[in-house]
PDB file of C-alpha atoms and ligand atoms in Angstrom:
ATOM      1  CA  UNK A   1       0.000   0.000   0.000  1.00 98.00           C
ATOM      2  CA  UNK A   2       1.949   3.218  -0.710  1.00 98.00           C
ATOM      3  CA  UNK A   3       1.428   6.088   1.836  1.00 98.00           C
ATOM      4  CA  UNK A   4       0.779   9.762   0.166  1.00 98.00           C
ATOM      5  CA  UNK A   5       0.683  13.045   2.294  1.00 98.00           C
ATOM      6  CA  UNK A   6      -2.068  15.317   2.633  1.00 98.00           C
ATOM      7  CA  UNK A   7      -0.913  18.304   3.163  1.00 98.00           C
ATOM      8  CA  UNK A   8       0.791  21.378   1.198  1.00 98.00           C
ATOM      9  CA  UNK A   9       3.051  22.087   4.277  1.00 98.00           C
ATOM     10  CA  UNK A  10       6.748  21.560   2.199  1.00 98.00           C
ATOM     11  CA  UNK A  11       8.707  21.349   5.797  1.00 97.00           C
ATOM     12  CA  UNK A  12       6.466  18.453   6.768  1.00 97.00           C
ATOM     13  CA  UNK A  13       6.854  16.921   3.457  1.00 98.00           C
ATOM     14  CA  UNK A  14      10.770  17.486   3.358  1.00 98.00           C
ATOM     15  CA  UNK A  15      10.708  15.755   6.720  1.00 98.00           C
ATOM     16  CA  UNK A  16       8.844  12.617   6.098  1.00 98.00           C
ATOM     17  CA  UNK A  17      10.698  12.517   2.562  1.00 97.00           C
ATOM     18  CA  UNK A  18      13.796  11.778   4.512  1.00 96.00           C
ATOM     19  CA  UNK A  19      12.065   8.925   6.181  1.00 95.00           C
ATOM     20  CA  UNK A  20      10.984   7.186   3.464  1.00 94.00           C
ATOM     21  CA  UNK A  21       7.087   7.833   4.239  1.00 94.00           C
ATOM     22  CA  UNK A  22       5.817   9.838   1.185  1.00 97.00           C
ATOM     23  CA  UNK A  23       5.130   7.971  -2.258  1.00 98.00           C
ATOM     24  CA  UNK A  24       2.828  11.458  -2.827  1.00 98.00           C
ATOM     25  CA  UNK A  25       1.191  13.954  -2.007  1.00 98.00           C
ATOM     26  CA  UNK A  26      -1.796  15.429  -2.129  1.00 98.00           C
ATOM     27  CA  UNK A  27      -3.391  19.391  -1.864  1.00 98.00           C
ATOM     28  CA  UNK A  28      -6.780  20.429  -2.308  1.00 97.00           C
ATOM     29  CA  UNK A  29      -7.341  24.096  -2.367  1.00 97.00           C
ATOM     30  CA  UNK A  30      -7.750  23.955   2.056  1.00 97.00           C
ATOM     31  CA  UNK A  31      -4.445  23.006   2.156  1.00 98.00           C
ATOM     32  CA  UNK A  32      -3.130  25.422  -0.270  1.00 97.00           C
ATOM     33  CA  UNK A  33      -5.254  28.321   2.026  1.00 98.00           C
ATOM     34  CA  UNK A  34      -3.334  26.889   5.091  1.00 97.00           C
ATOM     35  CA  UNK A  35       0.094  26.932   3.536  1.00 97.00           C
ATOM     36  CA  UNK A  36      -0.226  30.434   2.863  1.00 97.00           C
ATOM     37  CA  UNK A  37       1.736  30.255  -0.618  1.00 97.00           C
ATOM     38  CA  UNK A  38       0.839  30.423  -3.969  1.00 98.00           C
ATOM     39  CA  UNK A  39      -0.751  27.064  -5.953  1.00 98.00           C
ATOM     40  CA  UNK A  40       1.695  27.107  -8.477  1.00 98.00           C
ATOM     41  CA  UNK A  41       4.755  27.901  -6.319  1.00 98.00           C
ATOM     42  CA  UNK A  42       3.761  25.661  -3.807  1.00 98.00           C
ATOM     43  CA  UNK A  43       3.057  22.374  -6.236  1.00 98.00           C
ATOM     44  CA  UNK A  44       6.667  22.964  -8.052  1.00 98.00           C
ATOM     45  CA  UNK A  45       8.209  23.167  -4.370  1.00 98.00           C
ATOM     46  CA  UNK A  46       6.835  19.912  -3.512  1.00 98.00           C
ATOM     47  CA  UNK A  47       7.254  18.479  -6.974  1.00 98.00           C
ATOM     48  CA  UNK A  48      10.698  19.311  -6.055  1.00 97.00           C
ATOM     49  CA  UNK A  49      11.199  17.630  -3.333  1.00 97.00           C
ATOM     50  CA  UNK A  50       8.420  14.403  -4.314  1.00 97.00           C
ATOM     51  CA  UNK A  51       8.939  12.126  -7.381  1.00 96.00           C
ATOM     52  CA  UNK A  52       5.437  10.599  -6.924  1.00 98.00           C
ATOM     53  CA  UNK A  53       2.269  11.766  -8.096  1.00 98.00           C
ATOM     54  CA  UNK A  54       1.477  15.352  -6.278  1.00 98.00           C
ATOM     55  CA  UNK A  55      -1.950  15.733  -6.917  1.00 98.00           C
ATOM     56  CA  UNK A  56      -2.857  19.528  -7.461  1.00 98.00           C
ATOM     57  CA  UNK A  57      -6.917  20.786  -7.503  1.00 98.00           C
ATOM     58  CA  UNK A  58      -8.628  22.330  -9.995  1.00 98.00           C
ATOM     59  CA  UNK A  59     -10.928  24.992  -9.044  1.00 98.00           C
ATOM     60  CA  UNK A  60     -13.194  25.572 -11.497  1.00 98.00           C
ATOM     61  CA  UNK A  61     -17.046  23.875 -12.035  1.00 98.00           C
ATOM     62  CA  UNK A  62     -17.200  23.709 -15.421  1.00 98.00           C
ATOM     63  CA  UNK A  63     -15.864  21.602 -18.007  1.00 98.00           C
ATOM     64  CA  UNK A  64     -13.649  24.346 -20.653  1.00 98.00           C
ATOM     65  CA  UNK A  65     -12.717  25.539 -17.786  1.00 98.00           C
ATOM     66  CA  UNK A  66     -11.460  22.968 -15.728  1.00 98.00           C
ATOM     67  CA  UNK A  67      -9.186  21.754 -18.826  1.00 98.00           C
ATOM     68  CA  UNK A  68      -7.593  25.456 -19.383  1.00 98.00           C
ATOM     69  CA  UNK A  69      -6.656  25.285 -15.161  1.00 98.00           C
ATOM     70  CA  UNK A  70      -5.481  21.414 -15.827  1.00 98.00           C
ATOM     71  CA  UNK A  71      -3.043  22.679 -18.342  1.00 98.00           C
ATOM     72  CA  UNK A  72      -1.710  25.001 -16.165  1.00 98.00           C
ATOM     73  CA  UNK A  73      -1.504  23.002 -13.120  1.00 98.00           C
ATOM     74  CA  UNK A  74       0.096  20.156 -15.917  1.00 98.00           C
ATOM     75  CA  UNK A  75       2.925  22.134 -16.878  1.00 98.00           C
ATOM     76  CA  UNK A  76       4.237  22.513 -13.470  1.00 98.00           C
ATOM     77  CA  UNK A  77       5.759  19.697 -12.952  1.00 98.00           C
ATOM     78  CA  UNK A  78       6.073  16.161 -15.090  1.00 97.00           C
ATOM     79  CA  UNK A  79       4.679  14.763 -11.600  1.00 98.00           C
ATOM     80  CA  UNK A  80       1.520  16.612 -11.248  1.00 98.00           C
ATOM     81  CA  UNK A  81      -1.574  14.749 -11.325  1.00 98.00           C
ATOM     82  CA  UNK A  82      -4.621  16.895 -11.625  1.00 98.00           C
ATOM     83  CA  UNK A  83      -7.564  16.614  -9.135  1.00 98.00           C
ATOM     84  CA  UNK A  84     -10.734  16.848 -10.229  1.00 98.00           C
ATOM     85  CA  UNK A  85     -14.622  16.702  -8.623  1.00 98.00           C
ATOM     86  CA  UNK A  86     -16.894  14.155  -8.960  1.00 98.00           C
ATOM     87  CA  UNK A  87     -19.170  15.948 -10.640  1.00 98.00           C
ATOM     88  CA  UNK A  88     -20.370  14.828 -14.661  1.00 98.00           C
ATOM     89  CA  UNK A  89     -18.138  17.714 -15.690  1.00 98.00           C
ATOM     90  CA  UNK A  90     -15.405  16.597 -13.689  1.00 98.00           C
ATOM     91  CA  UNK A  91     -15.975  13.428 -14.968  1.00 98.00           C
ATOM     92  CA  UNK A  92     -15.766  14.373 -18.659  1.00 98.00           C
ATOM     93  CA  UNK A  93     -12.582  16.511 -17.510  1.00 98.00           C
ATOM     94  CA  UNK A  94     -11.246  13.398 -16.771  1.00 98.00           C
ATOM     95  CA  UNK A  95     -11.389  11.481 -19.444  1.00 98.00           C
ATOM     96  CA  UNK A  96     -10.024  14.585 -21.455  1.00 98.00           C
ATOM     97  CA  UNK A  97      -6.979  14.859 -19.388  1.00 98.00           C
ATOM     98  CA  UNK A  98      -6.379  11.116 -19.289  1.00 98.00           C
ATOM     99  CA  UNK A  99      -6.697  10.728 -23.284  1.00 97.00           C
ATOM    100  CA  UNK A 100      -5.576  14.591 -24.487  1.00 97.00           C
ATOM    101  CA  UNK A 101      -2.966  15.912 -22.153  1.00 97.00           C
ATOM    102  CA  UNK A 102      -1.987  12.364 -21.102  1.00 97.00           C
ATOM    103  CA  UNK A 103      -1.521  13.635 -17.293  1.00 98.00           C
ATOM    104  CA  UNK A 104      -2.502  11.143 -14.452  1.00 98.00           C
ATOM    105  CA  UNK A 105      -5.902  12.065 -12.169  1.00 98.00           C
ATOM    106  CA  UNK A 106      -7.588  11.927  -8.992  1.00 98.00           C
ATOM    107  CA  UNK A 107     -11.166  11.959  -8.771  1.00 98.00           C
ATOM    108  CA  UNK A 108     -12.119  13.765  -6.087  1.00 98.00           C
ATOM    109  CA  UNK A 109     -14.812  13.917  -2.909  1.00 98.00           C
ATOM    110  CA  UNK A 110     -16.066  10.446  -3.876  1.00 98.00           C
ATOM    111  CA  UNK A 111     -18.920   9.053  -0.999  1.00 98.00           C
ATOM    112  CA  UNK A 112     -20.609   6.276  -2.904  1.00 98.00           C
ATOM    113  CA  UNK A 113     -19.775   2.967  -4.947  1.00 98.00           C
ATOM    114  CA  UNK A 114     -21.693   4.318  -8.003  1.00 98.00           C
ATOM    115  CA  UNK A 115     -19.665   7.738  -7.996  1.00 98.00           C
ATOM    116  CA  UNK A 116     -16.197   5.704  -7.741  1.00 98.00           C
ATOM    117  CA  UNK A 117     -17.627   3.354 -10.671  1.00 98.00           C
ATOM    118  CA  UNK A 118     -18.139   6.422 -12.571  1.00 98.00           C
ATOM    119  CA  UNK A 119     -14.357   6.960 -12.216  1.00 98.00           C
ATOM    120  CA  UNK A 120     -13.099   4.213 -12.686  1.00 98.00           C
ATOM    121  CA  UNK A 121     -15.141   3.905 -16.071  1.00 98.00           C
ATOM    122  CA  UNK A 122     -13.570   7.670 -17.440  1.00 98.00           C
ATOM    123  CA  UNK A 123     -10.458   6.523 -16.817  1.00 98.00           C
ATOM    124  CA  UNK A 124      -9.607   7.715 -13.039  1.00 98.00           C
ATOM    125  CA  UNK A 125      -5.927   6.827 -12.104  1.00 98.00           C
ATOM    126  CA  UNK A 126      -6.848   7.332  -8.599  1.00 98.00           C
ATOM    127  CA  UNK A 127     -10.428   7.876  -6.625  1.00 98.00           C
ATOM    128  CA  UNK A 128     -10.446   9.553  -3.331  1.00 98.00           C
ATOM    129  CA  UNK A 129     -13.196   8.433  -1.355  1.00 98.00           C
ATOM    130  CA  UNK A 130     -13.391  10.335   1.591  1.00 98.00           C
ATOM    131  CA  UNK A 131     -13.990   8.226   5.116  1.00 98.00           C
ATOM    132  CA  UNK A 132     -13.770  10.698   7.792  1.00 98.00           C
ATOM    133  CA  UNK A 133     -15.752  13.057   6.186  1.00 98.00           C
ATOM    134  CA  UNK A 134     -18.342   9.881   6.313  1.00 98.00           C
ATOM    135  CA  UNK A 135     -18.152   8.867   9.481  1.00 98.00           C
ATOM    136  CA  UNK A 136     -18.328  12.330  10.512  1.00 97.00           C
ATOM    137  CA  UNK A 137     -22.401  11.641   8.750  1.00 97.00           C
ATOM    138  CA  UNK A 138     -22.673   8.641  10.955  1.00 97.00           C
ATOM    139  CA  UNK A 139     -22.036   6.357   7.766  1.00 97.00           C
ATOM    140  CA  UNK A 140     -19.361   3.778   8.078  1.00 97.00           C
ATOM    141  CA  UNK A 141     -16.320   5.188   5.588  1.00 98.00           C
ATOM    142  CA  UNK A 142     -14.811   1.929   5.496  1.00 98.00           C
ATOM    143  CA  UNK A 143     -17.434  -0.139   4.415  1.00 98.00           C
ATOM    144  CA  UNK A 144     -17.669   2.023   1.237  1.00 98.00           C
ATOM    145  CA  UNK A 145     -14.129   1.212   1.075  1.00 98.00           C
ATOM    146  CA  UNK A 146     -14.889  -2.380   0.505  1.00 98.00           C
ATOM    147  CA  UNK A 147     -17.430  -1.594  -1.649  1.00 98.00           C
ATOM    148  CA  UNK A 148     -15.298   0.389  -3.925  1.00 98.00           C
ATOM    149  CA  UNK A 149     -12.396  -2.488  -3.751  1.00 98.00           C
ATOM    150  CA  UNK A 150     -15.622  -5.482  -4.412  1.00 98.00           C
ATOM    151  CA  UNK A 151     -16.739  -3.836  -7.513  1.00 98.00           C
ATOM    152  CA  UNK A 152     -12.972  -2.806  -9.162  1.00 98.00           C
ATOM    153  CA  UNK A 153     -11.866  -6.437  -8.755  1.00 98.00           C
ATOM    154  CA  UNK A 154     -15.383  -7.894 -10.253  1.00 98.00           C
ATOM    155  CA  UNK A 155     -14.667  -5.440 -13.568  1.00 98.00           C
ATOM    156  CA  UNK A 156     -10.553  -5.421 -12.917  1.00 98.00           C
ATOM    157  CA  UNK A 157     -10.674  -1.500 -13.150  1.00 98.00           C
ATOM    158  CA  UNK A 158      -6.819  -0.238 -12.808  1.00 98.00           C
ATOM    159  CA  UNK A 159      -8.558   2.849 -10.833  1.00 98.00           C
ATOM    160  CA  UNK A 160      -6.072   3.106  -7.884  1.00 98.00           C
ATOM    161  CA  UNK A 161      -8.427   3.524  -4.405  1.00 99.00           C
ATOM    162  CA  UNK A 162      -6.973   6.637  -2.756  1.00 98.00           C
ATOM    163  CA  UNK A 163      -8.313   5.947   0.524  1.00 98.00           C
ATOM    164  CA  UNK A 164      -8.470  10.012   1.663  1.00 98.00           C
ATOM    165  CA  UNK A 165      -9.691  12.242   5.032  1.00 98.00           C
ATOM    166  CA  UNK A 166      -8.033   9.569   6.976  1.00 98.00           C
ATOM    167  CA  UNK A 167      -8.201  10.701  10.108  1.00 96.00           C
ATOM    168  CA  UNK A 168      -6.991   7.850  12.457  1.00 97.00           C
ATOM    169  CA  UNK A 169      -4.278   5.088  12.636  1.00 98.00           C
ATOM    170  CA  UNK A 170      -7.240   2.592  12.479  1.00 98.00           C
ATOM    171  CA  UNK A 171      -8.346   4.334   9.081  1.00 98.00           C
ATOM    172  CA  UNK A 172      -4.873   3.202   7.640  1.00 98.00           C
ATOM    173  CA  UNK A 173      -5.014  -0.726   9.098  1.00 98.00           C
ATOM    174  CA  UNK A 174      -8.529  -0.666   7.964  1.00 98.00           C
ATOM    175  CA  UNK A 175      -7.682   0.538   4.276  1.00 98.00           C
ATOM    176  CA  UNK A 176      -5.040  -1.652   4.602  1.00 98.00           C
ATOM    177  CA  UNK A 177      -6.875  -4.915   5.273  1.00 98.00           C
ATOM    178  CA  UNK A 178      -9.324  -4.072   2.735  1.00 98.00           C
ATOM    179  CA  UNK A 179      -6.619  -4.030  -0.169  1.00 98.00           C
ATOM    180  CA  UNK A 180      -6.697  -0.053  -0.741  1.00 98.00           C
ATOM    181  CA  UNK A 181      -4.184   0.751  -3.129  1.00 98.00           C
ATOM    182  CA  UNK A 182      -3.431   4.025  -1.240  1.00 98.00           C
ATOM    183  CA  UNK A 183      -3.767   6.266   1.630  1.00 98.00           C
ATOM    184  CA  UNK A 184      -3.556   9.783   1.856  1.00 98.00           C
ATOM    185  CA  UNK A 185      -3.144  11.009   5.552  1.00 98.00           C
ATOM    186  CA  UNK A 186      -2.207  14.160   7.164  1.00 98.00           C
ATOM    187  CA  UNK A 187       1.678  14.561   8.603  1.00 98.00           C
ATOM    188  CA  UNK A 188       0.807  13.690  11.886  1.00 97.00           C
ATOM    189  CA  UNK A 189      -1.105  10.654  11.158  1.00 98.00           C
ATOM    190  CA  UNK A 190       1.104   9.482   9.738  1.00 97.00           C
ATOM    191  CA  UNK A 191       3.819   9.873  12.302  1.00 97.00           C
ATOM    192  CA  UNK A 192       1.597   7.874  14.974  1.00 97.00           C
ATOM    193  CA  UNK A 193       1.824   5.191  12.636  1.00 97.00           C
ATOM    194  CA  UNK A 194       4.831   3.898  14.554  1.00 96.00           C
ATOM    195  CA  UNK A 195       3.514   4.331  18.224  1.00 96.00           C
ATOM    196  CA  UNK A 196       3.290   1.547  20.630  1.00 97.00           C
ATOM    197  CA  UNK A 197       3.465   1.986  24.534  1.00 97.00           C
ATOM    198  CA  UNK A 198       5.335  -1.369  24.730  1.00 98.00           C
ATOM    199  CA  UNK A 199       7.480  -0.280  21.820  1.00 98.00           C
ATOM    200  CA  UNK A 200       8.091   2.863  24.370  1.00 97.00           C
ATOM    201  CA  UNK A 201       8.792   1.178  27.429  1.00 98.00           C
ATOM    202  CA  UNK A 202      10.670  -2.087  26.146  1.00 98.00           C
ATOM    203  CA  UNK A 203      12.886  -0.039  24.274  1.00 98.00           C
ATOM    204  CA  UNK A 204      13.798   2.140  27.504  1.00 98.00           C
ATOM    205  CA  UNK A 205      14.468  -0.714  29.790  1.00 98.00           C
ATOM    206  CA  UNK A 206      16.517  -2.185  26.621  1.00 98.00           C
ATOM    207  CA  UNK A 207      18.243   1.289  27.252  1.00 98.00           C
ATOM    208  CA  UNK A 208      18.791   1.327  31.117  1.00 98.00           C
ATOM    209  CA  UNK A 209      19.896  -2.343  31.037  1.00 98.00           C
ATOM    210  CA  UNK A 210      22.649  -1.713  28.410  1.00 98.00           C
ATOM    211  CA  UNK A 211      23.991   1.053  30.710  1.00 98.00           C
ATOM    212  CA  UNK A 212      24.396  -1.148  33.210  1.00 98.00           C
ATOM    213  CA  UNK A 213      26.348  -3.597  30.706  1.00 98.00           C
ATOM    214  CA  UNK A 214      29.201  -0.319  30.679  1.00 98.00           C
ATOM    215  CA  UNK A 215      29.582  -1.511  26.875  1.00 98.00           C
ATOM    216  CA  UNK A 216      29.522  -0.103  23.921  1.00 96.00           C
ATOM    217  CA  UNK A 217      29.084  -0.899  20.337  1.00 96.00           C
ATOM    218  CA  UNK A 218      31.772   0.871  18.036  1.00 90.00           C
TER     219      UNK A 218
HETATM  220  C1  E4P B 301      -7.762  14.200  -0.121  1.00 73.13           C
HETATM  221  O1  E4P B 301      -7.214  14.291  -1.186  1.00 73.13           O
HETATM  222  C2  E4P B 301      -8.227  15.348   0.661  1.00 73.13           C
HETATM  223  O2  E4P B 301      -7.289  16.389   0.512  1.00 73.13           O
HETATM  224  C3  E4P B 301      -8.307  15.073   2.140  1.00 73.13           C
HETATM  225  O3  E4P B 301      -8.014  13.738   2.450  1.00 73.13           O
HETATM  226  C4  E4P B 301      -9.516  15.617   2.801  1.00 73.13           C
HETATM  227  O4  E4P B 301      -9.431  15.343   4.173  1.00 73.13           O
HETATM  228  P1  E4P B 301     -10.317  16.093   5.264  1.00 73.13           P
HETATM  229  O5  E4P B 301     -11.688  15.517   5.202  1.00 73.13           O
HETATM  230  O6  E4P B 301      -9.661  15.783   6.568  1.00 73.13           O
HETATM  231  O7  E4P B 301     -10.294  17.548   4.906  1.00 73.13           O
END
């Protein structure tokens, strides 16, 4: 399962570059708000630094539209892949910049099976289904998940499930059990990924009885 970032913070992403947790990224226009910088400056910053997919937003609702911002968003980077709604002109936008500009995408704010089959038949390299933003409705994010993951093996779609609003180390166990092809998680999230209280306390009473040893090691 390879681990993308969500987040347009380029410290964070420098950081967990060096330790070998980011296979992406992805922004949405939040994220670009909360950095503070500019979309295009931004993206080519962490295109820099990333040489997986960096999935950048579009903005615009409407189809002509959306292509002349995926052009622009395109020629930042040879790693950009362009985000797009899942809306039916964000749908057709899809297909267009899968077949015409030959640029990867990520459908975007995906909450049911049918939407995500939609995707996955215009060509989708990725679809972001959203679970915390589900469970946040009282709906079970996961399940839809499996239902996504059912219905691309019965058809063997290539669409990549991005699992995305992960919000909790059990989102990313969960997505992993399930067979998710991805996970996008904020910087922290993924941090805690590697937290165990007996991890903690083994490893300092590892520490204290080696001190006692008055060894060292090289
Ligand atoms: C995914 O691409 C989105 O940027 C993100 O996962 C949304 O997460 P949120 O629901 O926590 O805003």
């Amino acid at each position: 399962m390879k681990f993308f970032v969500d987040t347009a913070d380029v410290k964070e992403i420098k950081e967990l570059n060096h330790l070998g947790l980011v296979d992406g990224v992805t922004t949405n226009p939040s994220l670009i708000l909360k950095s503070g910088g500019k979309i295009a400056e931004v993206t080519k910053q962490i295109c820099d630094i990333v040489e997986g997919p960096v999935s950048a937003e579009v903005v615009a609702t409407e189809f002509p539209q959306m292509m002349k911002e995926a052009e622009v968003l395109a020629k930042i980077a040879r790693n950009v892949c362009i985000k797009v709604p899942l809306t039916l002109d964000g749908l057709r936008a899809c297909r267009a910049i899968r077949n015409d500009l030959g640029r990867q995408v990520n459908v975007t704010l995906c909450f049911s099976a049918n939407q995500a089959l939609l995707a996955a038949k215009a060509g989708a390299t990725f679809i972001s289904p959203f679970v915390g933003r589900l469970d946040d409705t009282g709906f079970d994010g996961m399940e839809l998940i499996s239902e996504i993951r059912t219905i691309y093996d019965n058809y063997d779609f290539k669409t990549e499930i991005l699992t995305a609003s992960v919000r909790t180390v059990n989102h990313v166990k969960q997505a992993a059990l399930i067979g998710s092809d991805v996970i996008t998680a904020p910087p922290a999230t993924l941090r805690a990924l590697v937290s165990h209280p007996l991890t903690d306390k083994g490893l300092a009473a590892f520490v204290a009885d080696w001190a006692k040893t008055g060894q060292k090691i090289g």
